[in-house]
CSV table of N, CA and C in Angstrom, one decimal:
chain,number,residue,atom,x,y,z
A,1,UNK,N,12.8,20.9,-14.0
A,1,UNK,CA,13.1,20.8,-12.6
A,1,UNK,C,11.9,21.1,-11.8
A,2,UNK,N,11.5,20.4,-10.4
A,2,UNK,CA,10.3,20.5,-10.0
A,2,UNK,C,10.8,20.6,-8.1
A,3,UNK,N,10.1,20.6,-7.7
A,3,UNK,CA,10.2,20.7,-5.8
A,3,UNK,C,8.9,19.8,-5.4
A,4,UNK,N,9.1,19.0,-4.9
A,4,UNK,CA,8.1,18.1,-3.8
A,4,UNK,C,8.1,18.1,-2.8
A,5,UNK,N,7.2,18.0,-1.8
A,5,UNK,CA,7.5,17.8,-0.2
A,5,UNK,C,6.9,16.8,0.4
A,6,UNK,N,7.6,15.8,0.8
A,6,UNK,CA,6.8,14.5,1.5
A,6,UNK,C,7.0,15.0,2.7
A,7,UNK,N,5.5,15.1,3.3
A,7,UNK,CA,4.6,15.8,4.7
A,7,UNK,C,4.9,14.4,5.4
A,8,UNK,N,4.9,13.9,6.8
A,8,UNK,CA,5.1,13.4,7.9
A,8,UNK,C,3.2,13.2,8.5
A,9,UNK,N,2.4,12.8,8.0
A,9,UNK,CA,0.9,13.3,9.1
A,9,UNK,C,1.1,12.8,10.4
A,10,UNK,N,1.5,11.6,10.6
A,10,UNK,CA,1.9,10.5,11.4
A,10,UNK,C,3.1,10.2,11.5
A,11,UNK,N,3.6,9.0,12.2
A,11,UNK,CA,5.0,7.9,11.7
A,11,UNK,C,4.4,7.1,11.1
A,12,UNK,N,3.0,6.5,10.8
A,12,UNK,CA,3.0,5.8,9.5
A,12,UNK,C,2.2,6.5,8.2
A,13,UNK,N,2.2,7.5,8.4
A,13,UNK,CA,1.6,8.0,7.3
A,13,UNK,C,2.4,9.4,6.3
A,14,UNK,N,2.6,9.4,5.0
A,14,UNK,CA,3.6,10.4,4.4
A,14,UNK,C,2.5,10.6,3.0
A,15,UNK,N,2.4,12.1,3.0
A,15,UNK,CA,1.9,12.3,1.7
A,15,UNK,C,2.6,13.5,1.0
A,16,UNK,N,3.0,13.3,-0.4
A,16,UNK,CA,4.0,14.0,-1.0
A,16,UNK,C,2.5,14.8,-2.2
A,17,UNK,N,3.7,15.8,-2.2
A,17,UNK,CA,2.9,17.6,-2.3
A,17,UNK,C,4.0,17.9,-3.4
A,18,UNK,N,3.0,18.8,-4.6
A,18,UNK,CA,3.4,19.2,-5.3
A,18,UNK,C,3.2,20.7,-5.9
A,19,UNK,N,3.5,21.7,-5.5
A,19,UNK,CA,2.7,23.3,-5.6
A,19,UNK,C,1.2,22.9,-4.7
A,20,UNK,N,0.9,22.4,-3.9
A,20,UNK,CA,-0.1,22.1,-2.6
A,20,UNK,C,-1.0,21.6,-3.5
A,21,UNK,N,-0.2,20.3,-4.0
A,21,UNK,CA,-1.0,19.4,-4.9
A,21,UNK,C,-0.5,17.9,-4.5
A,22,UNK,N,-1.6,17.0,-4.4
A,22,UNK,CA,-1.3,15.8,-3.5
A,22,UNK,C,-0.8,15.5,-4.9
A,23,UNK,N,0.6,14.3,-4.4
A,23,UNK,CA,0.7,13.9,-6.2
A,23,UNK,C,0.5,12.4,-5.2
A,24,UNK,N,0.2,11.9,-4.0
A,24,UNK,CA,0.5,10.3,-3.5
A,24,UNK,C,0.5,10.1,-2.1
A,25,UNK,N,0.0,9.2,-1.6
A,25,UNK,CA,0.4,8.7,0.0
A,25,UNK,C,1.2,7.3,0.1
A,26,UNK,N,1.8,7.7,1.2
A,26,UNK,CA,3.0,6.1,1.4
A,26,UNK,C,2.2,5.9,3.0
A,27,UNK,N,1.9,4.9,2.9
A,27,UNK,CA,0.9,4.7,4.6
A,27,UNK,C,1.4,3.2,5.1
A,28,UNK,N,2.0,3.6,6.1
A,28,UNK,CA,2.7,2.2,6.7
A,28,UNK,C,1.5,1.7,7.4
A,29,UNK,N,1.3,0.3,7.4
A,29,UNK,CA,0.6,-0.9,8.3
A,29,UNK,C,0.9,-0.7,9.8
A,30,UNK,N,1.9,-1.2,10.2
A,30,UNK,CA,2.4,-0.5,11.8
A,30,UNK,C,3.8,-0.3,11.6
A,31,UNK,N,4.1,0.3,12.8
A,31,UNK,CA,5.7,0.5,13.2
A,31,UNK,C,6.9,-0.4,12.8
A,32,UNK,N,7.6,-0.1,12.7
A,32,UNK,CA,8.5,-1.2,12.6
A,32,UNK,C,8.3,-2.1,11.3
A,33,UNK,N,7.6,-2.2,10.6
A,33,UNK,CA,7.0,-2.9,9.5
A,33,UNK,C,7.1,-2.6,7.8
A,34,UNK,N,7.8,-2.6,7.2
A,34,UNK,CA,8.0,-2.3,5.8
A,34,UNK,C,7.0,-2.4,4.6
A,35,UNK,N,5.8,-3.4,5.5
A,35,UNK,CA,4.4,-3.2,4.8
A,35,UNK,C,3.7,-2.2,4.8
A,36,UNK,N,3.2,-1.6,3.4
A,36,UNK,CA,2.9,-0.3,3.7
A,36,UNK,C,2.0,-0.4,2.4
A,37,UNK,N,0.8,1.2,2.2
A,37,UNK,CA,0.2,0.7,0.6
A,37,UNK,C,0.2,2.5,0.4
A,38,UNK,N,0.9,2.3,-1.0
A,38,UNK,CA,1.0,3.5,-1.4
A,38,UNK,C,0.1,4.1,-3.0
A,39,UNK,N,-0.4,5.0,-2.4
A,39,UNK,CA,-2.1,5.6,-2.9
A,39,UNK,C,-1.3,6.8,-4.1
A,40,UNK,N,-1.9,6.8,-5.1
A,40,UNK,CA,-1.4,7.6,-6.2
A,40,UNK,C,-3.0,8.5,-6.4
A,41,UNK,N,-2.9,9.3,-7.8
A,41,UNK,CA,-4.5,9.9,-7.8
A,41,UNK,C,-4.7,8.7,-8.4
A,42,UNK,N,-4.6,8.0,-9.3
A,42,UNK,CA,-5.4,6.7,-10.0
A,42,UNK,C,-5.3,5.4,-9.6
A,43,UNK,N,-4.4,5.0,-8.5
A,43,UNK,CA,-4.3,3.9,-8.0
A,43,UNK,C,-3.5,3.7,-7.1
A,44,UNK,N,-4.0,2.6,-6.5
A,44,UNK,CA,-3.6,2.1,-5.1
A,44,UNK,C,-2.5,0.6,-5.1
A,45,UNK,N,-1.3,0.5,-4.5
A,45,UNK,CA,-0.2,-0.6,-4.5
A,45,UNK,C,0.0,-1.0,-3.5
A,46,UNK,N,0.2,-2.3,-3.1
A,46,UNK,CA,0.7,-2.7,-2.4
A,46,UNK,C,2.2,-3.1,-1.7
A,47,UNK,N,3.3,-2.9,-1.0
A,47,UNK,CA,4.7,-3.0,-1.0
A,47,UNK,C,4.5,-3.8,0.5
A,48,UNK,N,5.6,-4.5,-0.1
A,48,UNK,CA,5.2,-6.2,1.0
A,48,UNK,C,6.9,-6.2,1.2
A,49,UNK,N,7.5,-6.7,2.0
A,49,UNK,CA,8.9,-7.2,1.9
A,49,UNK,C,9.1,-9.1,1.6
A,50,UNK,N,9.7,-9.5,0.7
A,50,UNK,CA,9.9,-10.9,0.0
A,50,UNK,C,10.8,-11.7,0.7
A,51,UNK,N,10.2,-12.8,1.1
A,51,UNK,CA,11.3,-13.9,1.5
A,51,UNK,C,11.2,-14.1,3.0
A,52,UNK,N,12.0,-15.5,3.4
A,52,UNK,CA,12.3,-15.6,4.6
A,52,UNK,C,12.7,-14.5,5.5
A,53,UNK,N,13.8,-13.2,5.0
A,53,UNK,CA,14.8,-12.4,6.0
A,53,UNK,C,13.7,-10.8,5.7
A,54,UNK,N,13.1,-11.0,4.8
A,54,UNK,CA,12.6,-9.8,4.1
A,54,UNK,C,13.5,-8.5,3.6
A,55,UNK,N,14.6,-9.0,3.3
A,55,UNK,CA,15.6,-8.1,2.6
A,55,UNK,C,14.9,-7.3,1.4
A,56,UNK,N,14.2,-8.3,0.7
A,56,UNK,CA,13.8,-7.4,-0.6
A,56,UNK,C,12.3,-7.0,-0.6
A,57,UNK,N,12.2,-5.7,-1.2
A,57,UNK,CA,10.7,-5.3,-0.9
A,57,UNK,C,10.4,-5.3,-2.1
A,58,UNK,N,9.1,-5.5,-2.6
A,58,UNK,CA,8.1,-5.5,-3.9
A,58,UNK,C,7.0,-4.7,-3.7
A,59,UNK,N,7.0,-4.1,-5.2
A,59,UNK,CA,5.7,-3.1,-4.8
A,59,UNK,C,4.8,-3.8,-6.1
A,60,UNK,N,3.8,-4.0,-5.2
A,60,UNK,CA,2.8,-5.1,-6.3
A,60,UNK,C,1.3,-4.2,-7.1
A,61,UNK,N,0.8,-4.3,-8.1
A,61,UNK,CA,-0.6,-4.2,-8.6
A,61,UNK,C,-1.0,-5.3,-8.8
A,62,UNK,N,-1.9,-5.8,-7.2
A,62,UNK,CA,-2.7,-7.0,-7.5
A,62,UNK,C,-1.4,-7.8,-7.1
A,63,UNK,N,-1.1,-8.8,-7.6
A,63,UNK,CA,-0.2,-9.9,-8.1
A,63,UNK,C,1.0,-9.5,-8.7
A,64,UNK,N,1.2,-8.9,-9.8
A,64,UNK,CA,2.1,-8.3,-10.6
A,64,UNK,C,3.0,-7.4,-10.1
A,65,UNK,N,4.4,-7.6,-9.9
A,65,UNK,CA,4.9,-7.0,-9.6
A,65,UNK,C,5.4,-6.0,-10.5
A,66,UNK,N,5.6,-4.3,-9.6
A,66,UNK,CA,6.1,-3.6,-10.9
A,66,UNK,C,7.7,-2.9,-10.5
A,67,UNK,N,7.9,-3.4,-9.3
A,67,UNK,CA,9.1,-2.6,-8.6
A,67,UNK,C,9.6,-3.4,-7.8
A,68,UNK,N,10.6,-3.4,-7.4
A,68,UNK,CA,11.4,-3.9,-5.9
A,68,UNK,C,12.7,-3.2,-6.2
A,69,UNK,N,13.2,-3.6,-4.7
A,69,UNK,CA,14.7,-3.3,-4.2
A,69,UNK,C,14.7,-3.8,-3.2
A,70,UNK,N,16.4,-3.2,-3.3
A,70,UNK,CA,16.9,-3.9,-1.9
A,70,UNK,C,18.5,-3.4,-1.3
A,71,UNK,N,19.2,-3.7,-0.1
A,71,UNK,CA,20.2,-2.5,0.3
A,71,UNK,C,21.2,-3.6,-0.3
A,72,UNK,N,22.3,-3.1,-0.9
A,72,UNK,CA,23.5,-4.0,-1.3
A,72,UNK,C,24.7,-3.8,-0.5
A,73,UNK,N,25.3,-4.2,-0.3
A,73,UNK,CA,26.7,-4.5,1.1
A,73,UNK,C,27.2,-3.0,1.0
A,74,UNK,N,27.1,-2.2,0.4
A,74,UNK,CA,27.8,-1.0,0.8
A,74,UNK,C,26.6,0.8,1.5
A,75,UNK,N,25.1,0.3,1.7
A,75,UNK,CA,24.5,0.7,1.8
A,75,UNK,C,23.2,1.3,0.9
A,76,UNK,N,24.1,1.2,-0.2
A,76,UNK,CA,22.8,1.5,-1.8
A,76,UNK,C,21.6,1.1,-1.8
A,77,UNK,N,20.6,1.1,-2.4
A,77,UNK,CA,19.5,0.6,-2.5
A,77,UNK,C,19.4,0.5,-4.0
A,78,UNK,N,19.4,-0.9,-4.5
A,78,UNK,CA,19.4,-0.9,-5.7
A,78,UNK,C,17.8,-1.2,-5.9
A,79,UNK,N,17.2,-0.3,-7.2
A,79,UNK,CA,15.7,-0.7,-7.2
A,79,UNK,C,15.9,-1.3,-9.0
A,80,UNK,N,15.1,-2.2,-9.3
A,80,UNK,CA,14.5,-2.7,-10.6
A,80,UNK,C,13.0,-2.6,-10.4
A,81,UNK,N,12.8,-1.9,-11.5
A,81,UNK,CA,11.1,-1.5,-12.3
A,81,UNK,C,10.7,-2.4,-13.1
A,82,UNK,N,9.3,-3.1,-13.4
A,82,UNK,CA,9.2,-3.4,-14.5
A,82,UNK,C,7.7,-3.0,-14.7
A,83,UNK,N,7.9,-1.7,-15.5
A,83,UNK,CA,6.6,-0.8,-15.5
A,83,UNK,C,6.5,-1.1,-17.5
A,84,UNK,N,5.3,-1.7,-17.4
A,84,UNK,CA,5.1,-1.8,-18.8
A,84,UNK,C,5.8,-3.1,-19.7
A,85,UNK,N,6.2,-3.9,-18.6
A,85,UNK,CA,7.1,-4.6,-19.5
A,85,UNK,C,8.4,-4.8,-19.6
A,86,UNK,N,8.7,-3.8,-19.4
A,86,UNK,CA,10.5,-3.5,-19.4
A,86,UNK,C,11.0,-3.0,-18.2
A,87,UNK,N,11.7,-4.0,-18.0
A,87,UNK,CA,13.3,-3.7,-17.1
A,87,UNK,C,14.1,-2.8,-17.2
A,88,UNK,N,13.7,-2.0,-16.0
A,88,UNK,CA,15.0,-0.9,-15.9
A,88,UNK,C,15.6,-1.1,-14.4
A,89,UNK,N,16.8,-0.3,-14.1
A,89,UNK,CA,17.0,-0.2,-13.1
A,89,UNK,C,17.8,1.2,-12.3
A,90,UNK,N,17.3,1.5,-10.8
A,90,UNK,CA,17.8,2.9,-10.7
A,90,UNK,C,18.8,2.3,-9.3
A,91,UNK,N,19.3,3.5,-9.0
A,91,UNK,CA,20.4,3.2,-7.0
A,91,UNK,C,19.8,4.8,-6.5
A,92,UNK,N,19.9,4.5,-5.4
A,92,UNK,CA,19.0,5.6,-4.7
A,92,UNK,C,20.3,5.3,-3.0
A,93,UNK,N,21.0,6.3,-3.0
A,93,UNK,CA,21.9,6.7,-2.2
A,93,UNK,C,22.0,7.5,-1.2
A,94,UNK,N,22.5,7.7,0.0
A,94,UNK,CA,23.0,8.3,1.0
A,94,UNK,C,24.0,9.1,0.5
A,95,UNK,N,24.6,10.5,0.8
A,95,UNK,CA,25.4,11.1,0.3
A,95,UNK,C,25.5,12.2,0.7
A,96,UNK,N,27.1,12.8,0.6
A,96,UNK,CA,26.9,14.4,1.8
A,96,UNK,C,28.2,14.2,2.8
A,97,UNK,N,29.1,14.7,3.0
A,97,UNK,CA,30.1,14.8,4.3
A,97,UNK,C,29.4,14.6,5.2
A,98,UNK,N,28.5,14.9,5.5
A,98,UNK,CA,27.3,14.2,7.0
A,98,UNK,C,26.3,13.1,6.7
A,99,UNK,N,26.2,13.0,4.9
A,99,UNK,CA,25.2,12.1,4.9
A,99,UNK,C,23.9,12.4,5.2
A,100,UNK,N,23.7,13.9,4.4
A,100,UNK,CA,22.8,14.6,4.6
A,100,UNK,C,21.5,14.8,3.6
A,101,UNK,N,21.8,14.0,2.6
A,101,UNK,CA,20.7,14.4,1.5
A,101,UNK,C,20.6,12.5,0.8
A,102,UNK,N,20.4,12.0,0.2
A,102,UNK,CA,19.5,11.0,-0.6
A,102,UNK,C,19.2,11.3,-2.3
A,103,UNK,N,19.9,10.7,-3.1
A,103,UNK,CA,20.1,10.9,-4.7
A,103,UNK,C,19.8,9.5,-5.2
A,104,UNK,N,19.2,9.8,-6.3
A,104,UNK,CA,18.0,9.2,-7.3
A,104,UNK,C,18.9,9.1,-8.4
A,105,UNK,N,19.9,8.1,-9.3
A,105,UNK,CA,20.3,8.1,-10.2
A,105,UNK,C,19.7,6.7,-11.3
A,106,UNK,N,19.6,7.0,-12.1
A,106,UNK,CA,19.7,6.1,-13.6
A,106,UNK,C,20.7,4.8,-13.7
A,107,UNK,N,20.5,4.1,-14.8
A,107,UNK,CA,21.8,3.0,-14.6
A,107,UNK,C,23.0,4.0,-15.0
A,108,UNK,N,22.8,5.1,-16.2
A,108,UNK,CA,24.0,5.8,-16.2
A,108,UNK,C,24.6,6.4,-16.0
A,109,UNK,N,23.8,6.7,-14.7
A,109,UNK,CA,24.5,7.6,-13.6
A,109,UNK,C,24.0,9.2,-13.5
A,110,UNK,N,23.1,9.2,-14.0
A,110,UNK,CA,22.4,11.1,-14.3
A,110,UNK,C,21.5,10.8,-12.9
A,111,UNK,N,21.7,12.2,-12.2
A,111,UNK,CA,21.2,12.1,-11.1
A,111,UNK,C,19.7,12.5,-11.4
A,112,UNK,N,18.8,11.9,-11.2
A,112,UNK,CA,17.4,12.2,-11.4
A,112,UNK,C,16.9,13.0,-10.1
A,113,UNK,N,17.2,13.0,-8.7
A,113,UNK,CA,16.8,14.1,-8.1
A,113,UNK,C,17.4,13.7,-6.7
A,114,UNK,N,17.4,14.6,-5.9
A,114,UNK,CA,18.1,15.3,-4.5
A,114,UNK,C,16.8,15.2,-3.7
A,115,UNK,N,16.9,14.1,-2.7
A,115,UNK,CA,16.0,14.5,-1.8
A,115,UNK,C,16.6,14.5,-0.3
A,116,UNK,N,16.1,15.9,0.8
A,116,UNK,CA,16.3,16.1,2.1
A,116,UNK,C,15.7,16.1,2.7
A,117,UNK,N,16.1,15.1,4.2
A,117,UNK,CA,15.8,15.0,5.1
A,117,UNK,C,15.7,16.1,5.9
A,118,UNK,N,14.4,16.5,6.7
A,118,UNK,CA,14.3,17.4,8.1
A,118,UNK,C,13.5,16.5,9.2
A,119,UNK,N,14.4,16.7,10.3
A,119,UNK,CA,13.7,16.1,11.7
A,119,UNK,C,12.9,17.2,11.9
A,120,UNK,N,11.3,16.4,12.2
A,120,UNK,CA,10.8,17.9,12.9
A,120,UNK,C,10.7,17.3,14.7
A,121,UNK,N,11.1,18.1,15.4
A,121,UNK,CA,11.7,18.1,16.5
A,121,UNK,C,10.5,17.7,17.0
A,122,UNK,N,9.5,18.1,17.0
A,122,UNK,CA,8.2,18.5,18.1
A,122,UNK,C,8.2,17.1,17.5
A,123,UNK,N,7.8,16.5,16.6
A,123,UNK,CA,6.9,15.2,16.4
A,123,UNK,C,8.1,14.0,16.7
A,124,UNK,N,8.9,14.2,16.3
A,124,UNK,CA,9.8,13.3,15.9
A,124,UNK,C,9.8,12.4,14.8
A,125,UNK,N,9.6,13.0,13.7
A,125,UNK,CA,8.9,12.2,12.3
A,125,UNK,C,9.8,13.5,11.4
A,126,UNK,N,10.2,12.4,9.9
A,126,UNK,CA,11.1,13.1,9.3
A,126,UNK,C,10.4,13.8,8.3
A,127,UNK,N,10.6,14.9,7.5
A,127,UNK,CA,9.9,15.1,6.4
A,127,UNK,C,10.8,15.5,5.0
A,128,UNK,N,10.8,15.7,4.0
A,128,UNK,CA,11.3,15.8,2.7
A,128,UNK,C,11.3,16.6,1.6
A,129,UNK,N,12.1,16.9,1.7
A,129,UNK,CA,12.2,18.3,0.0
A,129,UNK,C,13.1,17.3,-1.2
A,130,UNK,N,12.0,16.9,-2.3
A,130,UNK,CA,12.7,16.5,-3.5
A,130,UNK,C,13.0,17.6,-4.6
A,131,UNK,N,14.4,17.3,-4.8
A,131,UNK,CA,14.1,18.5,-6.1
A,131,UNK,C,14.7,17.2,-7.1
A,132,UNK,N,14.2,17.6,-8.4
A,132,UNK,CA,14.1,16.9,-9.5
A,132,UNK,C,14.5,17.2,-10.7
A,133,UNK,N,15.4,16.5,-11.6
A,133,UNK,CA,15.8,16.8,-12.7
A,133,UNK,C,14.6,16.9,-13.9
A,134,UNK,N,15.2,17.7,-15.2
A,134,UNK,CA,14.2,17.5,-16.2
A,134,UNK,C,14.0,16.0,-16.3
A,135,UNK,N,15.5,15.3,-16.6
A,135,UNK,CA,15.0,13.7,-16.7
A,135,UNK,C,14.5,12.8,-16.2
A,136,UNK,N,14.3,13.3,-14.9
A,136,UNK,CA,13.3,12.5,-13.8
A,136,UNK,C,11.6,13.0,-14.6
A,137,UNK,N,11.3,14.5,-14.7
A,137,UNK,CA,9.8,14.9,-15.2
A,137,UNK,C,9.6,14.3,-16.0
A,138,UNK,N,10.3,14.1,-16.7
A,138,UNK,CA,9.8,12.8,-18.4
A,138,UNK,C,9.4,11.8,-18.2
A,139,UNK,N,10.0,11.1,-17.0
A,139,UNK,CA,9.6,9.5,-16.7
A,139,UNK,C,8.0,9.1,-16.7
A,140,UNK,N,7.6,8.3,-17.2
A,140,UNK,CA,5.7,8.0,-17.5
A,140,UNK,C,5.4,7.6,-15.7
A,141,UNK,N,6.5,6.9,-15.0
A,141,UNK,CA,6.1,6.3,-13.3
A,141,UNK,C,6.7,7.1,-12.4
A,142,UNK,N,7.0,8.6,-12.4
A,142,UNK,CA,7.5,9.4,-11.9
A,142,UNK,C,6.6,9.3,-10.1
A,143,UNK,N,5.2,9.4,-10.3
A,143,UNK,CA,4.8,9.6,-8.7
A,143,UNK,C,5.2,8.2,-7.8
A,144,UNK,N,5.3,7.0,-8.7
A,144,UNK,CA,5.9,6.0,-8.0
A,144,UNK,C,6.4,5.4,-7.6
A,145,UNK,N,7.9,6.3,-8.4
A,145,UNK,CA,9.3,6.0,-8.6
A,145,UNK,C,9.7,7.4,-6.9
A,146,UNK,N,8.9,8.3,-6.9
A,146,UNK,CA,8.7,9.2,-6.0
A,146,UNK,C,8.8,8.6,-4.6
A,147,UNK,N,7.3,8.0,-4.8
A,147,UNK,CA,6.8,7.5,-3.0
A,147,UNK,C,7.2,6.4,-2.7
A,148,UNK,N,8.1,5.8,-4.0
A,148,UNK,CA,8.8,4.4,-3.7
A,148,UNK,C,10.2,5.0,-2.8
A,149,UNK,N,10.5,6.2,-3.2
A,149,UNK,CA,12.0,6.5,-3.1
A,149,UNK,C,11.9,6.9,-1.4
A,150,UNK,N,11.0,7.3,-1.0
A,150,UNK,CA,10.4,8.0,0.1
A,150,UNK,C,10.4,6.6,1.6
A,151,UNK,N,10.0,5.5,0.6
A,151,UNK,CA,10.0,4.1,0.9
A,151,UNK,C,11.5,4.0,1.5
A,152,UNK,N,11.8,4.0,0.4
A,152,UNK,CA,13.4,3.9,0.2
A,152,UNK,C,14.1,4.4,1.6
A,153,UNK,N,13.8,6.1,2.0
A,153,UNK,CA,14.9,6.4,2.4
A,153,UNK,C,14.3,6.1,4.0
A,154,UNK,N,13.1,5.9,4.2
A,154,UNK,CA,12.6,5.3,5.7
A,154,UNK,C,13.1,3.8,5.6
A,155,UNK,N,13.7,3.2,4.8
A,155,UNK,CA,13.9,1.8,5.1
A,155,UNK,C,15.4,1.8,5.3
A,156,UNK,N,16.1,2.9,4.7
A,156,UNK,CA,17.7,3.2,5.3
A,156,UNK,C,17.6,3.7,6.4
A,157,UNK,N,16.7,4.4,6.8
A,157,UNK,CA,16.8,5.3,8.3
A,157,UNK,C,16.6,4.3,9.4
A,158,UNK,N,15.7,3.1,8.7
A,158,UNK,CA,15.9,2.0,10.2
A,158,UNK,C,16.8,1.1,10.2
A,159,UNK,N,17.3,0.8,8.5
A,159,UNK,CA,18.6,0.1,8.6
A,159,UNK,C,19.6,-0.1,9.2
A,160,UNK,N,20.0,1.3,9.4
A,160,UNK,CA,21.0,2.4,9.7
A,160,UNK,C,20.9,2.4,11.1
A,161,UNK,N,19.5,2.6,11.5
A,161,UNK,CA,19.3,2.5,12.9
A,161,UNK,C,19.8,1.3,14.0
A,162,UNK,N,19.4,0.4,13.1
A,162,UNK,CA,19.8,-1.4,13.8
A,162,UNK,C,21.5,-1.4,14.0
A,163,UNK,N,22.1,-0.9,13.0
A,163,UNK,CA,23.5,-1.1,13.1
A,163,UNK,C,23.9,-0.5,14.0
């Protein structure tokens, strides 16, 4: 089990912390925009949203896609990986009597980690406490599957917003 905090610098810029250890940055292009490039310690991605409506987002190396998702009719965010070759797939959820926290599960349903939202008042930019299962630590694309998720929950918060 581990603790992360995705910091706020900006509204387009988020960098997640780990014992005051950068583990990644998620840096949006502009406002409003789902295009964003997310900086790891060994590499740099691009996440573009696909198609005419841009419902689904891809997070690319180069050309090669290694991730996407996208929100399915009941709110969820279903993501598929293909890190190394293989296809997997996670749901990354809203959840809470207020709808107060964001959960990271497996296809089998093991919650891989809790992450919460804080408004910080003065800025008006949200920031994040991940806590994380052992089975989330084991994963080999753990900081990606991280700043993707981070992705994730700013792309519900404007979803959410439109409606």
């Amino acid at each position: 089990m581990a603790e992360y905090y995705a910091k706020s610098n900006s509204s387009l810029s988020f960098e997640v912390e780990k014992d005051d250890q950068s583990i990644g940055k998620l840096i949006y292009t502009n406002w409003f925009s789902f295009k964003a490039e997310m900086v790891t310690l060994s590499h740099s991605y691009k996440v573009e949203p696909k198609g005419f409506w841009g419902t689904t987002i891809e997070l690319k190396d180069h050309e090669r896609v290694l991730l996407k998702f996208r929100m399915n009719w009941n709110g969820e965010i279903v993501i598929q990986t293909y890190f190394d070759g293989v296809k997997d797939g996670f749901l990354f959820k809203h959840r809470g009597i207020f709808k107060d926290s964001f959960v990271l599960t497996d296809q089998q349903g093991t919650e891989l980690f809790v992450m919460k939202p804080h408004l910080k008042w003065n800025t008006l930019n949200y920031e994040y406490q991940i806590i994380t299962s052992e089975s989330f630590e084991v994963l080999s694309n753990k900081e990606i599957l991280l700043l993707n998720s981070l992705h994730c929950a700013n792309y519900y918060m404007s979803m959410i917003a439109v409606v």
